[in-house]
Amino acid sequence: MPITRSETKPQAKHARHDLEIAIPVTRDHFDQDEEWVVVHHENEWRKVRLHDYAEVYSIPGLYDRWVYDIFRCRSPQKVGGLLDQALKRESIDPASIRVLDLGAGNGYVAKVLSEYGIRSFTGVDIHQEAAAAAERDRPGLYQNYIVGDMTNLHERGRKVLDLVRPNCLTCVAALGFGDIPPEVFAAAFNSIEPDGWAAFTIKTDFLDPKDRSGFSVLIRRMIDQGVLEVAERESYVHRVATDGEELVYTALIGRKRGQTEPSWVV
Ligand SMILES: C[S@@+](CC[C@H](N)C(=O)[O-])C[C@H]1O[C@@H](n2cnc3c(N)ncnc32)[C@H](O)[C@@H]1O
């Protein structure tokens, strides 16, 4: 059968079906930042930790196969559905939304949001390999992709934000666990236009008053001080872990009604 041009495109959905992956069979609990697999790539089996993002993204299809197919992650769909619901309630056209996708990775979140009619995407990630994987797996989806640190953004990144003026922060499956810390989340939130939107997911335990990650204090202050006006809040299963445990996250969608204070980041 002839191979069409689109079938030869190196997109994630094609690459992920060719990958051979072995997942540890275990009842032992791994912390989320300790999970690993072995993957067959370039004629050898390699052990890769999920949180070694540079290595994960450099293997075409690995992130999507592991997180979305095997771990059945549904966070982008949850955030997309709730954001769509909130926009519809306020009769806001999704085409007017300009997303700043923090911890964008290889672009799965932007892909889901584009299915709801959102067209403007600026990615931000700390890893260059994430930007390269987004262009490899979902070419052209992001008009801009900033590789950098939102608390200390380089000149080029600041210019992009000044030009685009994002009015919606998305941050999916990227808060805590050595990924995005509270100060980076706060800086990204503060960069959104007044009365814009925030749509994010966070492990529900991080919202518990006993939590020590800093997110519980920051997000409770944002809500209590009226800086984040919650439109939708839902607890759901984010994905399964290596041992089969269901990981419970909270999705929050809200309007930005002010700036965070530095003292809220502890
Ligand atoms: C679990 S992945 C989630 C990727 C994507 N949001 C998704 O849901 O498919 C977490 C992402 O956060 C990024 N990340 C970690 N620390 C960061 C930081 N300080 N600033 C920006 N991105 C960061 C990682 O490189 C990685 O791409």
Tab-separated table of C-alpha atoms and ligand atoms in Angstrom:
chain	number	residue	atom	x	y	z
A	1	MET	CA	0.000	0.000	0.000
A	2	PRO	CA	1.419	3.456	-0.862
A	3	ILE	CA	2.461	5.597	2.105
A	4	THR	CA	0.896	9.057	2.083
A	5	ARG	CA	2.836	12.166	3.107
A	6	SER	CA	0.823	12.629	6.311
A	7	GLU	CA	1.594	9.064	7.424
A	8	THR	CA	5.295	9.761	7.189
A	9	LYS	CA	5.064	12.909	9.374
A	10	PRO	CA	7.116	12.410	12.541
A	11	GLN	CA	4.196	13.217	14.845
A	12	ALA	CA	3.801	11.795	18.325
A	13	LYS	CA	0.791	9.635	17.466
A	14	HIS	CA	2.853	7.772	14.865
A	15	ALA	CA	6.056	7.516	16.887
A	16	ARG	CA	4.313	6.317	20.059
A	17	HIS	CA	2.979	3.148	18.416
A	18	ASP	CA	6.480	2.044	17.405
A	19	LEU	CA	7.954	2.274	20.886
A	20	GLU	CA	8.720	-0.733	23.041
A	21	ILE	CA	8.430	0.143	26.728
A	22	ALA	CA	8.760	-1.997	29.864
A	23	ILE	CA	7.101	-0.704	33.012
A	24	PRO	CA	8.234	-2.028	36.408
A	25	VAL	CA	5.700	-4.508	37.805
A	26	THR	CA	5.517	-3.549	41.425
A	27	ARG	CA	3.339	-3.027	44.423
A	28	ASP	CA	6.004	-0.740	45.868
A	29	HIS	CA	5.111	2.896	45.858
A	30	PHE	CA	7.301	5.271	43.839
A	31	ASP	CA	6.983	8.992	44.464
A	32	GLN	CA	5.777	10.764	41.340
A	33	ASP	CA	9.229	12.199	40.712
A	34	GLU	CA	10.846	8.730	40.955
A	35	GLU	CA	8.856	6.815	38.334
A	36	TRP	CA	10.843	5.191	35.492
A	37	VAL	CA	10.568	2.810	32.547
A	38	VAL	CA	12.971	1.056	30.235
A	39	VAL	CA	12.513	1.938	26.589
A	40	HIS	CA	13.995	0.465	23.426
A	41	HIS	CA	15.554	3.314	21.487
A	42	GLU	CA	18.356	3.370	18.896
A	43	ASN	CA	19.087	-0.367	19.312
A	44	GLU	CA	19.439	-0.364	23.077
A	45	TRP	CA	17.259	-0.538	26.176
A	46	ARG	CA	17.512	2.619	28.266
A	47	LYS	CA	16.201	3.304	31.751
A	48	VAL	CA	14.533	6.715	31.804
A	49	ARG	CA	12.999	8.619	34.738
A	50	LEU	CA	9.746	10.396	33.932
A	51	HIS	CA	11.040	13.600	35.496
A	52	ASP	CA	14.200	13.596	33.348
A	53	TYR	CA	12.189	15.595	30.832
A	54	ALA	CA	15.095	16.444	28.551
A	55	GLU	CA	15.700	12.719	27.950
A	56	VAL	CA	12.000	11.791	27.791
A	57	TYR	CA	11.203	14.463	25.176
A	58	SER	CA	14.232	13.557	23.092
A	59	ILE	CA	12.711	10.100	22.382
A	60	PRO	CA	9.838	10.659	19.899
A	61	GLY	CA	6.486	9.451	21.227
A	62	LEU	CA	7.725	8.405	24.681
A	63	TYR	CA	5.962	11.059	26.769
A	64	ASP	CA	2.587	10.597	25.080
A	65	ARG	CA	2.743	6.800	25.119
A	66	TRP	CA	3.794	6.646	28.772
A	67	VAL	CA	1.679	9.404	30.300
A	68	TYR	CA	-1.377	9.490	28.041
A	69	ASP	CA	-1.721	5.872	26.825
A	70	ILE	CA	-0.281	3.803	29.694
A	71	PHE	CA	-0.943	6.067	32.707
A	72	ARG	CA	-4.255	7.242	31.151
A	73	CYS	CA	-3.681	10.907	32.044
A	74	ARG	CA	-6.849	12.932	31.408
A	75	SER	CA	-5.844	16.313	32.876
A	76	PRO	CA	-5.742	18.245	29.576
A	77	GLN	CA	-9.257	17.054	28.704
A	78	LYS	CA	-10.500	17.954	32.209
A	79	VAL	CA	-9.044	21.477	32.007
A	80	GLY	CA	-10.215	21.942	28.409
A	81	GLY	CA	-13.786	20.917	29.251
A	82	LEU	CA	-14.016	23.078	32.385
A	83	LEU	CA	-12.471	26.120	30.702
A	84	ASP	CA	-14.860	25.746	27.773
A	85	GLN	CA	-17.791	25.543	30.218
A	86	ALA	CA	-16.649	28.695	32.056
A	87	LEU	CA	-16.121	30.638	28.800
A	88	LYS	CA	-19.540	29.615	27.489
A	89	ARG	CA	-21.216	30.720	30.733
A	90	GLU	CA	-19.766	34.214	30.197
A	91	SER	CA	-20.388	34.147	26.425
A	92	ILE	CA	-16.666	34.580	25.711
A	93	ASP	CA	-15.478	33.585	22.248
A	94	PRO	CA	-12.584	31.074	22.566
A	95	ALA	CA	-10.960	32.802	19.588
A	96	SER	CA	-10.388	35.840	21.867
A	97	ILE	CA	-8.324	33.736	24.315
A	98	ARG	CA	-4.522	34.023	24.193
A	99	VAL	CA	-3.031	31.180	26.208
A	100	LEU	CA	0.254	31.252	28.112
A	101	ASP	CA	0.884	27.519	28.626
A	102	LEU	CA	3.278	27.177	31.565
A	103	GLY	CA	5.187	23.862	31.677
A	104	ALA	CA	3.951	23.313	28.131
A	105	GLY	CA	6.073	20.223	27.412
A	106	ASN	CA	5.413	18.794	23.951
A	107	GLY	CA	2.073	20.546	23.538
A	108	TYR	CA	-0.641	18.043	24.426
A	109	VAL	CA	-2.556	20.688	26.414
A	110	ALA	CA	-2.534	23.188	23.539
A	111	LYS	CA	-3.696	20.427	21.191
A	112	VAL	CA	-6.735	19.723	23.407
A	113	LEU	CA	-7.542	23.441	23.859
A	114	SER	CA	-7.342	23.978	20.095
A	115	GLU	CA	-10.179	21.456	19.761
A	116	TYR	CA	-12.326	23.938	21.729
A	117	GLY	CA	-11.595	26.766	19.282
A	118	ILE	CA	-8.658	28.458	21.052
A	119	ARG	CA	-6.073	29.554	18.493
A	120	SER	CA	-3.375	31.594	20.251
A	121	PHE	CA	-0.731	29.650	22.173
A	122	THR	CA	2.524	30.778	23.756
A	123	GLY	CA	4.386	27.946	25.445
A	124	VAL	CA	6.813	28.331	28.338
A	125	ASP	CA	9.077	25.574	29.546
A	126	ILE	CA	12.394	25.395	31.338
A	127	HIS	CA	13.734	22.741	28.918
A	128	GLN	CA	14.839	23.418	25.341
A	129	GLU	CA	14.024	19.753	24.549
A	130	ALA	CA	10.356	20.455	25.391
A	131	ALA	CA	10.218	23.268	22.828
A	132	ALA	CA	11.869	21.036	20.219
A	133	ALA	CA	9.439	18.188	20.987
A	134	ALA	CA	6.413	20.512	20.699
A	135	GLU	CA	7.527	21.576	17.214
A	136	ARG	CA	8.346	17.965	16.269
A	137	ASP	CA	5.067	16.474	17.574
A	138	ARG	CA	2.610	19.337	16.952
A	139	PRO	CA	4.199	21.563	14.322
A	140	GLY	CA	2.925	25.134	14.200
A	141	LEU	CA	0.564	24.827	17.185
A	142	TYR	CA	2.458	27.379	19.298
A	143	GLN	CA	3.016	30.764	17.672
A	144	ASN	CA	5.699	31.366	20.336
A	145	TYR	CA	7.558	29.055	22.692
A	146	ILE	CA	9.677	30.622	25.425
A	147	VAL	CA	12.425	28.509	26.972
A	148	GLY	CA	13.174	30.175	30.271
A	149	ASP	CA	12.390	30.941	33.873
A	150	MET	CA	9.316	33.115	34.488
A	151	THR	CA	10.889	34.603	37.637
A	152	ASN	CA	13.865	35.869	35.639
A	153	LEU	CA	12.714	36.088	32.057
A	154	HIS	CA	15.190	36.973	29.317
A	155	GLU	CA	14.646	40.022	27.096
A	156	ARG	CA	13.280	37.976	24.176
A	157	GLY	CA	10.709	36.262	26.388
A	158	ARG	CA	9.560	39.587	27.834
A	159	LYS	CA	9.160	40.994	24.308
A	160	VAL	CA	6.966	38.042	23.336
A	161	LEU	CA	4.736	38.583	26.375
A	162	ASP	CA	4.507	42.346	25.690
A	163	LEU	CA	3.485	41.629	22.118
A	164	VAL	CA	1.021	38.769	22.764
A	165	ARG	CA	-0.447	40.020	26.081
A	166	PRO	CA	-1.730	36.564	27.120
A	167	ASN	CA	-5.143	36.590	28.818
A	168	CYS	CA	-5.214	32.963	30.003
A	169	LEU	CA	-2.636	31.049	32.037
A	170	THR	CA	-2.785	27.280	31.680
A	171	CYS	CA	-0.630	24.984	33.773
A	172	VAL	CA	-1.428	21.283	33.602
A	173	ALA	CA	0.295	18.521	35.585
A	174	ALA	CA	3.342	20.688	36.173
A	175	LEU	CA	3.093	22.159	39.693
A	176	GLY	CA	5.304	20.819	42.484
A	177	PHE	CA	7.350	17.580	42.611
A	178	GLY	CA	10.510	19.457	41.625
A	179	ASP	CA	8.754	20.919	38.564
A	180	ILE	CA	7.211	24.376	38.779
A	181	PRO	CA	7.588	26.003	42.221
A	182	PRO	CA	5.072	28.506	43.687
A	183	GLU	CA	7.149	31.582	42.754
A	184	VAL	CA	7.211	30.607	39.060
A	185	PHE	CA	3.465	29.970	39.058
A	186	ALA	CA	2.860	33.356	40.765
A	187	ALA	CA	5.104	35.177	38.258
A	188	ALA	CA	3.275	33.576	35.320
A	189	PHE	CA	-0.117	34.405	36.840
A	190	ASN	CA	0.944	38.035	37.350
A	191	SER	CA	1.960	38.285	33.683
A	192	ILE	CA	-1.631	37.624	32.524
A	193	GLU	CA	-3.844	40.569	31.485
A	194	PRO	CA	-6.271	41.975	34.101
A	195	ASP	CA	-9.578	40.033	34.201
A	196	GLY	CA	-7.956	37.223	32.241
A	197	TRP	CA	-8.236	33.541	33.100
A	198	ALA	CA	-6.239	30.897	34.928
A	199	ALA	CA	-6.837	27.192	34.267
A	200	PHE	CA	-4.635	24.744	36.114
A	201	THR	CA	-4.383	21.387	37.836
A	202	ILE	CA	-2.671	20.548	41.095
A	203	LYS	CA	-2.348	17.472	43.267
A	204	THR	CA	-5.218	17.781	45.760
A	205	ASP	CA	-2.851	17.090	48.694
A	206	PHE	CA	-0.988	20.321	47.806
A	207	LEU	CA	-4.124	22.309	48.670
A	208	ASP	CA	-4.347	20.796	52.156
A	209	PRO	CA	-3.546	23.356	54.903
A	210	LYS	CA	-0.895	20.915	56.201
A	211	ASP	CA	0.923	20.914	52.823
A	212	ARG	CA	4.523	22.152	52.888
A	213	SER	CA	5.045	22.742	49.119
A	214	GLY	CA	3.950	26.381	49.421
A	215	PHE	CA	1.026	25.943	47.004
A	216	SER	CA	-1.605	25.584	49.714
A	217	VAL	CA	-0.715	29.003	51.193
A	218	LEU	CA	-0.358	30.712	47.802
A	219	ILE	CA	-3.575	29.406	46.252
A	220	ARG	CA	-5.671	29.888	49.390
A	221	ARG	CA	-4.438	33.509	49.652
A	222	MET	CA	-5.145	34.089	45.953
A	223	ILE	CA	-8.716	32.879	46.466
A	224	ASP	CA	-9.325	34.496	49.875
A	225	GLN	CA	-7.958	37.888	48.734
A	226	GLY	CA	-10.105	37.823	45.574
A	227	VAL	CA	-7.102	37.717	43.241
A	228	LEU	CA	-8.375	34.426	41.791
A	229	GLU	CA	-12.164	34.332	41.406
A	230	VAL	CA	-12.978	30.636	41.092
A	231	ALA	CA	-15.364	29.724	38.273
A	232	GLU	CA	-14.918	25.929	38.296
A	233	ARG	CA	-13.290	23.577	40.771
A	234	GLU	CA	-13.300	19.816	40.425
A	235	SER	CA	-11.476	16.926	41.979
A	236	TYR	CA	-10.736	14.053	39.546
A	237	VAL	CA	-8.337	11.194	38.770
A	238	HIS	CA	-5.362	12.787	36.989
A	239	ARG	CA	-3.749	9.447	36.047
A	240	VAL	CA	-2.673	6.130	37.483
A	241	ALA	CA	0.777	5.706	39.006
A	242	THR	CA	3.261	2.869	38.309
A	243	ASP	CA	1.734	0.757	41.105
A	244	GLY	CA	-1.807	1.351	39.774
A	245	GLU	CA	-2.775	3.899	42.428
A	246	GLU	CA	-5.171	6.578	41.165
A	247	LEU	CA	-3.680	10.061	41.649
A	248	VAL	CA	-6.285	12.605	42.676
A	249	TYR	CA	-5.856	16.161	41.415
A	250	THR	CA	-7.964	19.313	41.518
A	251	ALA	CA	-8.694	21.367	38.414
A	252	LEU	CA	-9.259	25.065	39.036
A	253	ILE	CA	-10.545	27.581	36.512
A	254	GLY	CA	-10.864	31.228	37.519
A	255	ARG	CA	-10.710	34.884	36.616
A	256	LYS	CA	-7.675	36.968	37.440
A	257	ARG	CA	-8.801	39.931	39.539
A	258	GLY	CA	-5.436	41.170	40.855
A	259	GLN	CA	-1.748	40.434	41.399
A	260	THR	CA	-0.245	38.048	43.953
A	261	GLU	CA	1.832	39.515	46.807
A	262	PRO	CA	5.482	38.387	47.267
A	263	SER	CA	4.677	37.471	50.910
A	264	TRP	CA	2.209	34.783	49.710
A	265	VAL	CA	5.128	32.717	48.424
A	266	VAL	CA	6.542	30.976	51.487
B	1	LIG	C1	4.578	16.589	33.673
B	1	LIG	S1	5.131	17.674	32.421
B	1	LIG	C2	3.570	18.351	31.842
B	1	LIG	C3	3.627	18.772	30.419
B	1	LIG	C4	2.294	19.282	29.842
B	1	LIG	N1	1.755	20.387	30.614
B	1	LIG	C5	1.292	18.159	29.784
B	1	LIG	O1	0.350	18.179	30.604
B	1	LIG	O2	1.407	17.285	28.904
B	1	LIG	C6	5.806	19.041	33.364
B	1	LIG	C7	6.496	20.097	32.498
B	1	LIG	O3	6.890	21.203	33.334
B	1	LIG	C8	8.164	21.667	32.869
B	1	LIG	N2	8.822	22.423	33.938
B	1	LIG	C9	9.439	21.975	35.052
B	1	LIG	N3	9.922	22.992	35.796
B	1	LIG	C10	9.610	24.143	35.132
B	1	LIG	C11	9.818	25.524	35.382
B	1	LIG	N4	10.446	25.958	36.490
B	1	LIG	N5	9.337	26.420	34.479
B	1	LIG	C12	8.690	25.995	33.351
B	1	LIG	N6	8.469	24.699	33.070
B	1	LIG	C13	8.905	23.772	33.935
B	1	LIG	C14	8.887	20.392	32.478
B	1	LIG	O4	9.999	20.622	31.627
B	1	LIG	C15	7.749	19.610	31.811
B	1	LIG	O5	7.685	19.895	30.425
